XYZ file of C-alpha atoms in Angstrom:
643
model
C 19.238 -76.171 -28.165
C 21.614 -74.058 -26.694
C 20.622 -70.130 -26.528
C 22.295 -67.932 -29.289
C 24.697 -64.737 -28.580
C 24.087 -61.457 -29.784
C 27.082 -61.870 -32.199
C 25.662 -64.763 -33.842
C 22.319 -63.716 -34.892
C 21.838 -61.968 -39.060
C 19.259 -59.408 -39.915
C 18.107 -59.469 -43.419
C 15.908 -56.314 -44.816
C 15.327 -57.063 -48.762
C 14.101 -53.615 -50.634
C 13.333 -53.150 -54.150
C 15.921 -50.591 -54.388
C 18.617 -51.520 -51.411
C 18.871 -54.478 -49.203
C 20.199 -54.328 -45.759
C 21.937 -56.903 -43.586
C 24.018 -57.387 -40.381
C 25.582 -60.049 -38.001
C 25.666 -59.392 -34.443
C 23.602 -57.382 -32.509
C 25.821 -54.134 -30.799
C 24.746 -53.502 -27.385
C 23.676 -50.159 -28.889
C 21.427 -50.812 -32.244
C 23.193 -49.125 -35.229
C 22.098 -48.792 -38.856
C 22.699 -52.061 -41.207
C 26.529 -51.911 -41.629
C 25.813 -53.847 -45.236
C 24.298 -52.073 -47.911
C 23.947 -53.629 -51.554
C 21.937 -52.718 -54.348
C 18.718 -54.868 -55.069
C 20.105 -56.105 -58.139
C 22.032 -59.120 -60.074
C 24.110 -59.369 -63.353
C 23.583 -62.897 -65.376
C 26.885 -64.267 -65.559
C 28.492 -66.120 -69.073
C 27.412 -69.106 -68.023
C 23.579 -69.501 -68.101
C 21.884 -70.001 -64.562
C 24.720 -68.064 -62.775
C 24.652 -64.432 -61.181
C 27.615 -61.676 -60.278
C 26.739 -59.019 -58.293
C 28.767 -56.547 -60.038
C 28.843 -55.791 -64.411
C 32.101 -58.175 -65.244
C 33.561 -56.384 -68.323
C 36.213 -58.084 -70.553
C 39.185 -55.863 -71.814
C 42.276 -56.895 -74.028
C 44.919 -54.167 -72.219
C 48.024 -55.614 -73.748
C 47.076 -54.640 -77.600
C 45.514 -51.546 -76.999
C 41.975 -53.192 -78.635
C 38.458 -53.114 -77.627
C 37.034 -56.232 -76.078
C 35.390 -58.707 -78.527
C 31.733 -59.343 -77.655
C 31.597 -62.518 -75.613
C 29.766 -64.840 -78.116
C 32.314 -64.254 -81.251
C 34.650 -67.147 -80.916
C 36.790 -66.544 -84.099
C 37.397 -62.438 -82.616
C 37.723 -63.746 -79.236
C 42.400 -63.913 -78.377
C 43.591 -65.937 -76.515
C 42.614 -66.579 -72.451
C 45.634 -65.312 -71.360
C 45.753 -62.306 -73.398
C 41.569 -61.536 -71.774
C 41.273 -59.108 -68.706
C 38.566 -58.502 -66.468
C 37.172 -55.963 -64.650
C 34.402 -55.460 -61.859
C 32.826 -52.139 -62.593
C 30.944 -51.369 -60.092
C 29.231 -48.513 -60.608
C 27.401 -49.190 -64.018
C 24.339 -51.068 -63.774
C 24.036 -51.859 -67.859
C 22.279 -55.537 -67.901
C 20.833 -55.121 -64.246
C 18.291 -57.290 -63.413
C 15.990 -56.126 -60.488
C 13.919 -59.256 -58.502
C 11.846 -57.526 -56.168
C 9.536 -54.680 -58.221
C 6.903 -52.941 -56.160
C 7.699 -55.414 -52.651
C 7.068 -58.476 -54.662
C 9.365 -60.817 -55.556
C 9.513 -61.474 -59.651
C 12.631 -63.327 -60.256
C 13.656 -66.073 -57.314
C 16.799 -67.356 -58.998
C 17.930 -63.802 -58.964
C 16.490 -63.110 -55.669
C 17.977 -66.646 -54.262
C 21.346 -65.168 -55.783
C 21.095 -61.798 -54.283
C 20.178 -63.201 -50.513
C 23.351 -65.830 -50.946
C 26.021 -62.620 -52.211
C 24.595 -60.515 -49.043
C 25.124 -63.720 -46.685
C 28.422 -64.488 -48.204
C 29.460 -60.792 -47.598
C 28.760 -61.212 -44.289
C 30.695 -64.613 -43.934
C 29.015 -65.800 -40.391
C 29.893 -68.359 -38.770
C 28.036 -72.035 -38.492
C 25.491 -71.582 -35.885
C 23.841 -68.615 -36.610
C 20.244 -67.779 -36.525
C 18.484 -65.596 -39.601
C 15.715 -62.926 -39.113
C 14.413 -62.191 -42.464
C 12.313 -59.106 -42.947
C 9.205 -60.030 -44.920
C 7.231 -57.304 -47.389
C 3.382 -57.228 -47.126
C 3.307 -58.455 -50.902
C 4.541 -61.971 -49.999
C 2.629 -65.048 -50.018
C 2.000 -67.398 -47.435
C 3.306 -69.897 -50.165
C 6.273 -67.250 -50.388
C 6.973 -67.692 -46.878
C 7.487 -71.343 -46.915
C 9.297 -71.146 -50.080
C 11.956 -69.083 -48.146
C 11.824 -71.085 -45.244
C 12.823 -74.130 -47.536
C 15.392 -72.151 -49.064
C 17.238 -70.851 -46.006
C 16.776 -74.353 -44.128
C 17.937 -75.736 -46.994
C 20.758 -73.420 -48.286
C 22.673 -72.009 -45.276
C 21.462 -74.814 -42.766
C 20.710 -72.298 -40.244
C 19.465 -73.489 -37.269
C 17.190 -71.712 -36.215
C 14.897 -69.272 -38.536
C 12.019 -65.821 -38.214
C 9.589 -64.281 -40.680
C 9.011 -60.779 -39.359
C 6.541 -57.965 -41.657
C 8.052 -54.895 -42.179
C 5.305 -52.967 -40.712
C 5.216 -55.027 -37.011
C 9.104 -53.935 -36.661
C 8.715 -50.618 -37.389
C 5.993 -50.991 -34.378
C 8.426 -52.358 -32.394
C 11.494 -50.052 -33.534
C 9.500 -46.541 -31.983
C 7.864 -48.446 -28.620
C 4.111 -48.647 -29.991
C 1.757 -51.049 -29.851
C -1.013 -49.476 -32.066
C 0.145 -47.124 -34.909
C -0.697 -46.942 -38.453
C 2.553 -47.462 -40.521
C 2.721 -45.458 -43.850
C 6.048 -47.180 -45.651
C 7.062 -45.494 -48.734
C 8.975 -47.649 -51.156
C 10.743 -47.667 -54.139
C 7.697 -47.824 -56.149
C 4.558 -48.450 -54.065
C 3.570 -47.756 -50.694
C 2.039 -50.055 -47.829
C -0.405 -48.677 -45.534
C -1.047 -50.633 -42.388
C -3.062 -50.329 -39.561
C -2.061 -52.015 -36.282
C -3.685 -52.612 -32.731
C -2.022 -54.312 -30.066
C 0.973 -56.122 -32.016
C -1.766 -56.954 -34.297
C -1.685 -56.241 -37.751
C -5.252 -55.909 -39.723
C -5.505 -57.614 -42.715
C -8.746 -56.183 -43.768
C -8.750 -53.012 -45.293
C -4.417 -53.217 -45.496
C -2.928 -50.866 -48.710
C -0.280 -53.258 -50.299
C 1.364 -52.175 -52.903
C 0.190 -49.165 -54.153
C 1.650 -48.541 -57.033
C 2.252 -44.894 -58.547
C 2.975 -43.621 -55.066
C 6.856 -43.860 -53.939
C 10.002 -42.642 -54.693
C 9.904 -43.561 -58.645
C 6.533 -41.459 -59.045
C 8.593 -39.115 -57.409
C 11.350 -39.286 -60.057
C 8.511 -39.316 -62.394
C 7.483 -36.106 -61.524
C 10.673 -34.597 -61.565
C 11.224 -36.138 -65.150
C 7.814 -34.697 -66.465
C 8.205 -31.200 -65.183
C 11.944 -31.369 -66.781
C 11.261 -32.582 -70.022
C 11.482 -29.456 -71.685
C 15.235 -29.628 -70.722
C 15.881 -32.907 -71.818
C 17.021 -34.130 -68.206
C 16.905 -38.093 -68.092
C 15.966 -40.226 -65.665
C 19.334 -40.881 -64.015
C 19.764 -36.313 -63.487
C 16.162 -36.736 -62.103
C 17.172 -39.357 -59.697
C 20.290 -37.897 -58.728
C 18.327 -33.627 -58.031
C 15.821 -36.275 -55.663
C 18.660 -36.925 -53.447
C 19.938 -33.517 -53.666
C 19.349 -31.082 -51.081
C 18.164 -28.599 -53.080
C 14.715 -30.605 -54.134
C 12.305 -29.954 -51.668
C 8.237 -30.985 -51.247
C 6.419 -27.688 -50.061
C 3.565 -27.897 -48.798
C 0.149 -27.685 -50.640
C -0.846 -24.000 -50.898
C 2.934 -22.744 -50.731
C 3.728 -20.065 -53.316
C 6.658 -21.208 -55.333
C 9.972 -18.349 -55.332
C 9.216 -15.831 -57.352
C 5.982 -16.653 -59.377
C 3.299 -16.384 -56.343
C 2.138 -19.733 -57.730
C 0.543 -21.907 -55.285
C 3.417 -25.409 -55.808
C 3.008 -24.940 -59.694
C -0.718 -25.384 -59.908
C -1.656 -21.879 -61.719
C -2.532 -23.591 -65.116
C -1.206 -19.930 -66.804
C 1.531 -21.468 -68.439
C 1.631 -20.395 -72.062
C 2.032 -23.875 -74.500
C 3.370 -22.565 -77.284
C 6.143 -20.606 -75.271
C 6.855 -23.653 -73.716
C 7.224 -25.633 -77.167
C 9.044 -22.960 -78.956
C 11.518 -21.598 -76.415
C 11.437 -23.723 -73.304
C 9.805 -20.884 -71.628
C 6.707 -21.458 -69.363
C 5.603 -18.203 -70.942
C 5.977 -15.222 -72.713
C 8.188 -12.499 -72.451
C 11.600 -11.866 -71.281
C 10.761 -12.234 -67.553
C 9.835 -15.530 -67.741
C 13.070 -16.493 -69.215
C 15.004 -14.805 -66.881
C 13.002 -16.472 -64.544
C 13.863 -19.625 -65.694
C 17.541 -18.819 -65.950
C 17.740 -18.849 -69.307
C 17.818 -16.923 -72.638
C 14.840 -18.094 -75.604
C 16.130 -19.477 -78.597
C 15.714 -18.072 -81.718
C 16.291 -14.529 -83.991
C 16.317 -11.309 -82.514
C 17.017 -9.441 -79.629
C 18.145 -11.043 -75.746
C 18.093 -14.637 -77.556
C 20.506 -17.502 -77.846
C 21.425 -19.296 -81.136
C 24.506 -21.369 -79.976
C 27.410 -22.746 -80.847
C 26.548 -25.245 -84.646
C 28.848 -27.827 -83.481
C 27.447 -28.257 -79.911
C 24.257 -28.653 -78.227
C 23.846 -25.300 -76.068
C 22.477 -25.308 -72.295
C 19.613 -23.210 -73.749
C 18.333 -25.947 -75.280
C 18.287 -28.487 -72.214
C 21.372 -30.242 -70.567
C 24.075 -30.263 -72.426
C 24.868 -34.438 -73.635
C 28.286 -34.667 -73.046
C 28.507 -38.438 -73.587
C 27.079 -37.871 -77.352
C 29.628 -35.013 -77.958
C 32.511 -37.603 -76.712
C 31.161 -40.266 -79.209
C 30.758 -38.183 -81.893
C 34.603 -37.129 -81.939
C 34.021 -33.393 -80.731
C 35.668 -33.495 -77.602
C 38.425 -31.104 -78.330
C 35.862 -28.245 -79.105
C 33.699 -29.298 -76.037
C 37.069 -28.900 -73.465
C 37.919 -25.380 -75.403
C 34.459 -23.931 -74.959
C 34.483 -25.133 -71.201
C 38.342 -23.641 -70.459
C 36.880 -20.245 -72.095
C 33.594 -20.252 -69.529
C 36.417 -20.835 -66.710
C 38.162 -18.035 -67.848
C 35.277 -16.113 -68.198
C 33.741 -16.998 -64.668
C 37.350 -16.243 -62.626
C 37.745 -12.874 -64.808
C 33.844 -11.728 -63.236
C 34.908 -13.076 -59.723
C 37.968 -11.307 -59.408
C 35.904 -8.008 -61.276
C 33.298 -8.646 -58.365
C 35.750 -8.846 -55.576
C 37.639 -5.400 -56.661
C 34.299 -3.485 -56.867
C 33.380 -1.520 -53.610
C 30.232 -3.105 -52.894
C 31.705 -6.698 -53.086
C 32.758 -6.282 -49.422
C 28.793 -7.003 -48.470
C 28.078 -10.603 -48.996
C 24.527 -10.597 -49.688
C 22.455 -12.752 -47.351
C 21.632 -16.302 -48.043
C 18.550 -17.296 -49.226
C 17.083 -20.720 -47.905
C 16.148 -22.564 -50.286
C 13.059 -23.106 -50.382
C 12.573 -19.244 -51.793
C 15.574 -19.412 -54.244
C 14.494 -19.207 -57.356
C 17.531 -21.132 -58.963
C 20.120 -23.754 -57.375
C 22.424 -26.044 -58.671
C 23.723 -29.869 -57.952
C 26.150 -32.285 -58.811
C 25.041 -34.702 -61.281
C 27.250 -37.919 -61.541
C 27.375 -38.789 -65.096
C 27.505 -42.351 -65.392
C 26.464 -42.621 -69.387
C 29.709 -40.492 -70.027
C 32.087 -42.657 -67.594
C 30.610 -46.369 -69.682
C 31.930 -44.015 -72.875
C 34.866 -43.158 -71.649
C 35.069 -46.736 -70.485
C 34.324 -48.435 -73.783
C 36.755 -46.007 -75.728
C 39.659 -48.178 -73.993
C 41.855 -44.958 -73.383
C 44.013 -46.619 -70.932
C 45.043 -45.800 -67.683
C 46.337 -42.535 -68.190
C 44.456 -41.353 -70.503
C 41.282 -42.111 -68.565
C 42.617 -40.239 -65.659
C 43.236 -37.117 -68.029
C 39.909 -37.217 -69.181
C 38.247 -37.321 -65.885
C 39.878 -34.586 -64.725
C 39.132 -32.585 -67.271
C 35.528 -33.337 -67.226
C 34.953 -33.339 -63.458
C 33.896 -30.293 -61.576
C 33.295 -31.971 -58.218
C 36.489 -30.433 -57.015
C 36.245 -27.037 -58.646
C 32.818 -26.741 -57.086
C 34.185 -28.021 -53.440
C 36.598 -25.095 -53.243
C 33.977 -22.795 -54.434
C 31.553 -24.097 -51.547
C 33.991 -23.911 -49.156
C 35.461 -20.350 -49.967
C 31.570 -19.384 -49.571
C 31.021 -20.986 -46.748
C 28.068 -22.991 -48.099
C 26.837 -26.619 -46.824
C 27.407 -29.281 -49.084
C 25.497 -32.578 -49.130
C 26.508 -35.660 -47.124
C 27.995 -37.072 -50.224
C 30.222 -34.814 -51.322
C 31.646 -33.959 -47.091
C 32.275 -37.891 -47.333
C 34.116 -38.176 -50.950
C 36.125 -35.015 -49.758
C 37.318 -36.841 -46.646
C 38.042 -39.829 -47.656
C 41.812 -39.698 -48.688
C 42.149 -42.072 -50.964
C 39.830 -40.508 -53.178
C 41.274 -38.541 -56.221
C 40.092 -36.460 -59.996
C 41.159 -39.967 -61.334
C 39.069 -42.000 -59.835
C 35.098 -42.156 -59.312
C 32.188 -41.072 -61.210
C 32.612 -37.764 -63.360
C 30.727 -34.721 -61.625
C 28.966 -32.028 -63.563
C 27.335 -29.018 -61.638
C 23.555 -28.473 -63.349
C 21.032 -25.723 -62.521
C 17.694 -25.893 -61.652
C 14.634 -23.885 -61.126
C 11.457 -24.119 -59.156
C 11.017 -27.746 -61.049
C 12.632 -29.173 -57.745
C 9.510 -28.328 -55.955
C 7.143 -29.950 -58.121
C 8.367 -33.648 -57.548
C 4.835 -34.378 -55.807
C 2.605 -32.462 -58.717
C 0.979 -35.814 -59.867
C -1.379 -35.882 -56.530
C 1.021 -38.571 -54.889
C 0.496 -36.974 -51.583
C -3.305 -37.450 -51.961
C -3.346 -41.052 -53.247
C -1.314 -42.026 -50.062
C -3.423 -39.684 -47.654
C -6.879 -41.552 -49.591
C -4.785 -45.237 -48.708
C -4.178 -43.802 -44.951
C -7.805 -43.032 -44.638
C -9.135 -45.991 -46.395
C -6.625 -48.281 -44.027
C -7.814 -46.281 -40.977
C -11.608 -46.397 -41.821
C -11.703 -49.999 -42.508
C -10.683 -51.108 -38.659
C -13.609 -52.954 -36.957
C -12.259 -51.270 -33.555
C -13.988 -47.707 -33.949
C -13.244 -47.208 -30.797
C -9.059 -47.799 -31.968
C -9.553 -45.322 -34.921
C -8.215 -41.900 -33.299
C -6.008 -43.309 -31.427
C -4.205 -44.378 -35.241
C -4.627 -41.331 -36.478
C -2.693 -40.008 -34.051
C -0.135 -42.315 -34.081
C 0.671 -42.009 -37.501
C 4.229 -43.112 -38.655
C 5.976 -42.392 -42.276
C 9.030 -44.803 -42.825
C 10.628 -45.586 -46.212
C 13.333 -44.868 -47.929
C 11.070 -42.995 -50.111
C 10.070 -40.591 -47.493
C 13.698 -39.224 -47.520
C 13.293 -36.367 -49.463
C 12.945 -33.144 -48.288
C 9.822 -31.746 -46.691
C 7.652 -35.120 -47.527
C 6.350 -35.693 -44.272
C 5.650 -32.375 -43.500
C 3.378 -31.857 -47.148
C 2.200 -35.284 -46.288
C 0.784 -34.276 -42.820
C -0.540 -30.571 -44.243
C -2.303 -32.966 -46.779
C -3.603 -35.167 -44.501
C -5.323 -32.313 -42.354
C -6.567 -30.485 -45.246
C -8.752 -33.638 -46.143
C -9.687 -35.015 -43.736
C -9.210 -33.102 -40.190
C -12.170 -31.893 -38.533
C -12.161 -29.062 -35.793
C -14.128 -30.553 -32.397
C -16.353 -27.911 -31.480
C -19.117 -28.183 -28.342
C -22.103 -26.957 -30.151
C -21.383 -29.812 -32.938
C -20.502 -32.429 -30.087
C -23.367 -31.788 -27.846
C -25.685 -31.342 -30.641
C -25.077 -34.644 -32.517
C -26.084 -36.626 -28.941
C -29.510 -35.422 -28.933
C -32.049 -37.282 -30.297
C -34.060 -36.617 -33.916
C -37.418 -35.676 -32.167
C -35.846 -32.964 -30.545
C -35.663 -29.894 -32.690
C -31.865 -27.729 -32.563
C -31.623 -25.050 -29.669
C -31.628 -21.654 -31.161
C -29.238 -19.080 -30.134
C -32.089 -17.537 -28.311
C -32.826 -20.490 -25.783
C -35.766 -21.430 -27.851
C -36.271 -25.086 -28.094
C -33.834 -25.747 -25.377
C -34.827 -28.920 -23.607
C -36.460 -28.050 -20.223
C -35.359 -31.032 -17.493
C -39.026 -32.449 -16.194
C -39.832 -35.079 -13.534
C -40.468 -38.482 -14.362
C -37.845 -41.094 -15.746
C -34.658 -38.611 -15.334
C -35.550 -37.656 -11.706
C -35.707 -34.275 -9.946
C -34.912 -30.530 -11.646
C -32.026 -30.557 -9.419
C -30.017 -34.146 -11.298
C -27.459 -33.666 -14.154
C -28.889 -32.984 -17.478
C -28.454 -36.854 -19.100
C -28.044 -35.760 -22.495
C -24.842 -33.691 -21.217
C -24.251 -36.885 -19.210
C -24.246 -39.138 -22.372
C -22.414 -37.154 -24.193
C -19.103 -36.661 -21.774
C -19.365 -40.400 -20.372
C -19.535 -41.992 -23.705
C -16.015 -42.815 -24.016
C -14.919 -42.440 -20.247
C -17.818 -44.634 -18.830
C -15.939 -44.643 -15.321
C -16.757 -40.909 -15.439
C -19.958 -41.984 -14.134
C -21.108 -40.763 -10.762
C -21.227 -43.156 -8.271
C -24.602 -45.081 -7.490
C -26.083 -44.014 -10.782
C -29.055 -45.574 -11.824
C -27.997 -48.885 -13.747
C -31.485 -48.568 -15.496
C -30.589 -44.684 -17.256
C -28.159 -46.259 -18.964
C -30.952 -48.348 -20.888
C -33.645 -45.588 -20.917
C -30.785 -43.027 -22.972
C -28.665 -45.576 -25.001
C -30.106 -44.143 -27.963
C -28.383 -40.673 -26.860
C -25.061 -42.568 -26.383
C -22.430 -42.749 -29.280
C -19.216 -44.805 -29.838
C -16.689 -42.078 -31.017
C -16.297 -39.613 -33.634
C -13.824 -42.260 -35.763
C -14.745 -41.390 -39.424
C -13.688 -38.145 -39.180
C -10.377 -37.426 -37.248
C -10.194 -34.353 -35.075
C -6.531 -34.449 -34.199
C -3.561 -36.348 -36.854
C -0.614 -36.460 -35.146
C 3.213 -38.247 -36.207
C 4.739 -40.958 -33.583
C 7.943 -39.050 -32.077
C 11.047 -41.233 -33.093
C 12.430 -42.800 -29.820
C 15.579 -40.590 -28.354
C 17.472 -43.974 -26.559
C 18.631 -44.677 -30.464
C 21.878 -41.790 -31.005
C 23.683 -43.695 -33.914
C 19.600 -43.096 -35.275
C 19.504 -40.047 -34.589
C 21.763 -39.365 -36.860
C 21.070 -40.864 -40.199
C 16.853 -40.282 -39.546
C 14.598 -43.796 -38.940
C 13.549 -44.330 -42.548
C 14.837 -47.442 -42.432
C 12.859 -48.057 -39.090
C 12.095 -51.785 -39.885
C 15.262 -53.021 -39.530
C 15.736 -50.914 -35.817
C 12.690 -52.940 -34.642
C 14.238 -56.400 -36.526
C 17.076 -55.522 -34.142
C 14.503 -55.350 -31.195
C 13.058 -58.353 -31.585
C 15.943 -60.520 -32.559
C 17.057 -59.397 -28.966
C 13.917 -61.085 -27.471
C 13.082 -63.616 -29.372
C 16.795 -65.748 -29.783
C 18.243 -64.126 -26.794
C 15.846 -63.086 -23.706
C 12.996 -65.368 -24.685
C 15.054 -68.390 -26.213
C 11.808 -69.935 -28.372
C 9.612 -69.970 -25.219
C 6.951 -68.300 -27.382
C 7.712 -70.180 -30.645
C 8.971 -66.485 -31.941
C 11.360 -68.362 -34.228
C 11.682 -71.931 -36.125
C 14.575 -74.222 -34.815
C 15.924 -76.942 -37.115
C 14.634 -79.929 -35.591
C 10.805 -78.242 -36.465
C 11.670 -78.062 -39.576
C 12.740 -81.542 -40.221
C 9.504 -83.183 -38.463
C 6.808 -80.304 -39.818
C 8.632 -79.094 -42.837
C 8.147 -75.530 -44.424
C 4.642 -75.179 -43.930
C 5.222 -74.903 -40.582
C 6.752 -71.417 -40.517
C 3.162 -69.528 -39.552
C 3.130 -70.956 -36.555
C 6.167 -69.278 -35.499
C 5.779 -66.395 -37.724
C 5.897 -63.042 -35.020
């Protein structure tokens, strides 16, 4: 077979969330170029897919769309529209849940949309990415499938946690990858993944438990699932570390337990008192004095987030836009009363924000753009309504006349030129208060720091164990939120580090019948004559104890027979217990990398090998399956050239 190019040669990463492809491999390794979400939409006709929600839409008499299985509603075909909306994910169905694979028609349909995308030429070899959830019956099935289906000629299974190896340069290294929703926990010596003792799948554990978290410390303000999502990926939620005081209670992350329950059921309140509602950022509901009744027509931001989507459905929208033009007003008049006082000249410093009290975020209200959507407003009138209801730009200008950073999302939507108020998902800014600490408050970080041990511990090599605890590397798209590493590591060494000290080393060498020197020199062992030689030799339970691990520390011409006579002083290494944890450095020869952070590390080290093994190495180690294998051996086949 004739060797492949670097142009030729796909990269396929499935995720539960996000899937990641290329074709070609650039002489410097960049990120996956194709992104698509993990997800399919059953098409009319049954046993088909679309990637994107197909909506139907009768444009040219002003009337809503029939629903697709009324035949005597249903006009004409020529009179039907349809549209690709491709932000809505209404009917979505999901195939891989927690790395396994749950759905393979969907799954089959997802990998043949991302290789279309691509559209590759004929002779191009696949890499496919494997998760630790799948099957050695899995692999062949995919084999079959891609033999079969894109008659590639030539084909790689590669686990996610062996490329990440090979993406930072190590050959031993415990890989921690943080999914969607579960995390994988693998220990690895030499190239060599161990299967005993390997965390697959926990579930509870990745970036949904996050969201979870999020969702149960927000509850109180009615925030769904999509606003907890979308303050995850915000810069302003943060994981501190265990035993940080959150802004402005002195409450170590959350975990006081003086929270007063019926303050928090009657008013939203975490307790009593006006200070803890100003605290909060907002006013208690109810009678009396420094308290918020609301508006009867509207739901109030008292009460939680305010459902805009329900208040356009229910008809009220003219009294929502007059209330919001009023707080406009309101908010320019106290600008421009701030700017003329004298002290306004003084911009008060900056917090950071992890001791901010309070911070807002653009939330990207998708429930109220499928409203807007279904009301069948037109063209014009659904760019009037978006731009009344977004605040993206209104809050740009603000963060730019302050000078503030804004996330990567909104510095790329404000770029990009062709994007307008009419177009795109509906912004609305939402405040927040020490909740976006407390993502982690369900003891995620300690389930996956009890996995990393448990992975770690189980390793037949004891001698291999501290060398993986300090070669420790977090990958994941569920790592990407702020400070997670960091609380993951503080965790980590809270649990389970211990601090070497030579009294404890020295001591733990000599033998049982020997009673514990005293700080007095009583009981110290005296050297004598006999078996260990003359006063003048090294003491040998000293010797035992610094030559355990180094044994060509030994002096030369030592006696071959001490060795036998004080193997009982001798020890292995101190692997249950770590005394140093330490994270991998990312490599620094990577700059497109360096930029967008090695979460995705697996598919840098799918690039890596897909260099060696179709390119340098050209199937000299069986590192891939060429078509003529598969035709004599078949599927089963595939773990013999499995890397």
């Amino acid at each position: 077979m004739p060797p492949f190019k670097d142009e030729q040669i796909i990269i396929i990463a499935p995720g539960s969330e996000t899937t990641v492809a290329q074709l070609g491999l650039p002489e410097s390794f960049t990120p996956a170029r194709i992104r698509v979400r993990s997800r399919m939409f059953p098409a009319e006709k049954e046993g088909e897919w679309e990637p994107f929600k197909v909506r139907r839409r009768d444009d040219k008499n002003g009337l809503p769309a029939p629903p697709p299985g009324d035949p005597e509603t249903r006009p004409d075909d020529d009179e039907v529209l349809y549209e690709e909306d491709r932000v809505s994910e209404e009917g979505a169905v999901w195939p891989i849940q927690q790395g396994r694979i749950v759905n393979w028609p969907c799954f089959f349909a997802l990998v043949t949309h991302v290789y279309n995308t691509m559209n590759p030429p004929f002779h191009t070899p696949i890499l496919l990415i494997t998760q630790p959830a799948w099957t050695p019956r899995e692999h062949e099935r995919l084999t079959q499938f891609f033999f079969e289906k894109f008659k590639t000629p030539a084909f790689a299974l590669m686990d996610s946690a062996l490329a990440t190896c090979w993406a930072y340069g190590v050959h031993t290294s415990t890989i921690v990858d943080v999914g969607k929703d579960k995390v994988d926990v693998t220990a690895i010596s030499e190239f060599i993944p161990h299967i005993q003792g390997r965390v697959i799948a926990l579930p509870d554990c990745g970036g949904e438990a996050l969201t979870n978290g999020l969702m149960a410390k927000l509850k109180y303000r009615q925030f769904s699932r999509d606003m907890c999502e979308q303050l995850k990926k915000s810069p302003i939620c943060e994981l501190l570390p265990p035993g940080t005081p959150l802004p402005g209670t002195g409450d170590a992350n959350g975990q006081d337990g003086s929270a007063n329950p019926a303050a928090l059921a009657s008013t939203g309140a975490l307790s009593s008192g006006p200070e803890a509602a100003s605290a909060l950022g907002i006013a208690p509901r109810g009678p009396g004095a420094d308290t918020e009744v609301g508006d009867e027509g509207l739901e109030v931001e008292s009460e939680g987030v305010l459902d805009v989507a329900s208040i356009v459905a229910g008809g009220k929208m003219s009294e929502y836009l007059a209330r919001k033009e009023k707080e406009k007003q309101e908010k320019a008049a106290a600008k421009k009363k701030g700017l003329e006082a004298p002290t306004a000249a003084a911009r008060p410093i900056r917090l950071p924000n992890s001791k901010r009290e309070k911070a807002t975020f653009m939330y990207e209200d998708h429930r109220l753009l499928d409203v807007l959507k279904g009301m069948n407003l037109g063209t014009k009138g659904m760019g009037d309504m978006h731009a009344a209801l977004d605040e993206g730009p209104q809050r740009s200008r603000q963060e730019e006349a302050e000078g503030e950073p804004r996330s990567a999302i909104e510095a790329n939507r404000s770029a990009d030129p062709t994007s307008s108020s009419r177009s795109g998902p509906i912004r609305r800014e939402i405040e927040v208060g020490v909740e976006r600490f407390q993502a982690g408050s369900s003891g995620v970080l300690e389930k996956i720091a009890d996995a990393i041990h448990r992975a770690i511990s189980a390793v037949d090599e004891v001698n291999k164990r501290s060398e993986l605890w300090d070669s420790l590397i977090v990958c994941g798209n569920g790592s990407r939120l702020r400070g997670f590493k960091e609380a993951l590591m503080v965790t980590l060494q809270t649990k389970y580090l211990i601090s070497p000290s030579s009294a404890t080393i020295f001591t733990s060498e000599i033998p049982s019948n020997i009673s514990t020197p005293a700080g007095t020199g009583a009981n110290t062992p005296q050297p004598q004559l006999g078996p260990h030689g003359g006063p003048s030799q090294v003491n040998p339970l000293l010797l035992a104890a610094t030559t355990a691990q180094n044994p060509h520390l030994m002096p030369p011409g030592s006696n071959p027979l001490m060795s036998g006579m004080i193997s009982h002083n001798s020890h292995s290494s101190h692997g249950q217990t770590p005394s140093s944890i330490k994270i991998v450095k990312p490599p620094e020869y990577f700059p497109e990398w360096k930029d967008v952070g090695f979460d995705e590390s697996p598919f840098l080290g799918a690039q890596v090998a897909a260099k060696v093994i179709f390119v340098v190495d050209q199937g000299a180690s069986k590192g891939y399956m060429t078509r003529p294998d598969y035709n004599e051996q078949g599927p089963t086949a595939i773990h013999d050239y499995s890397l």
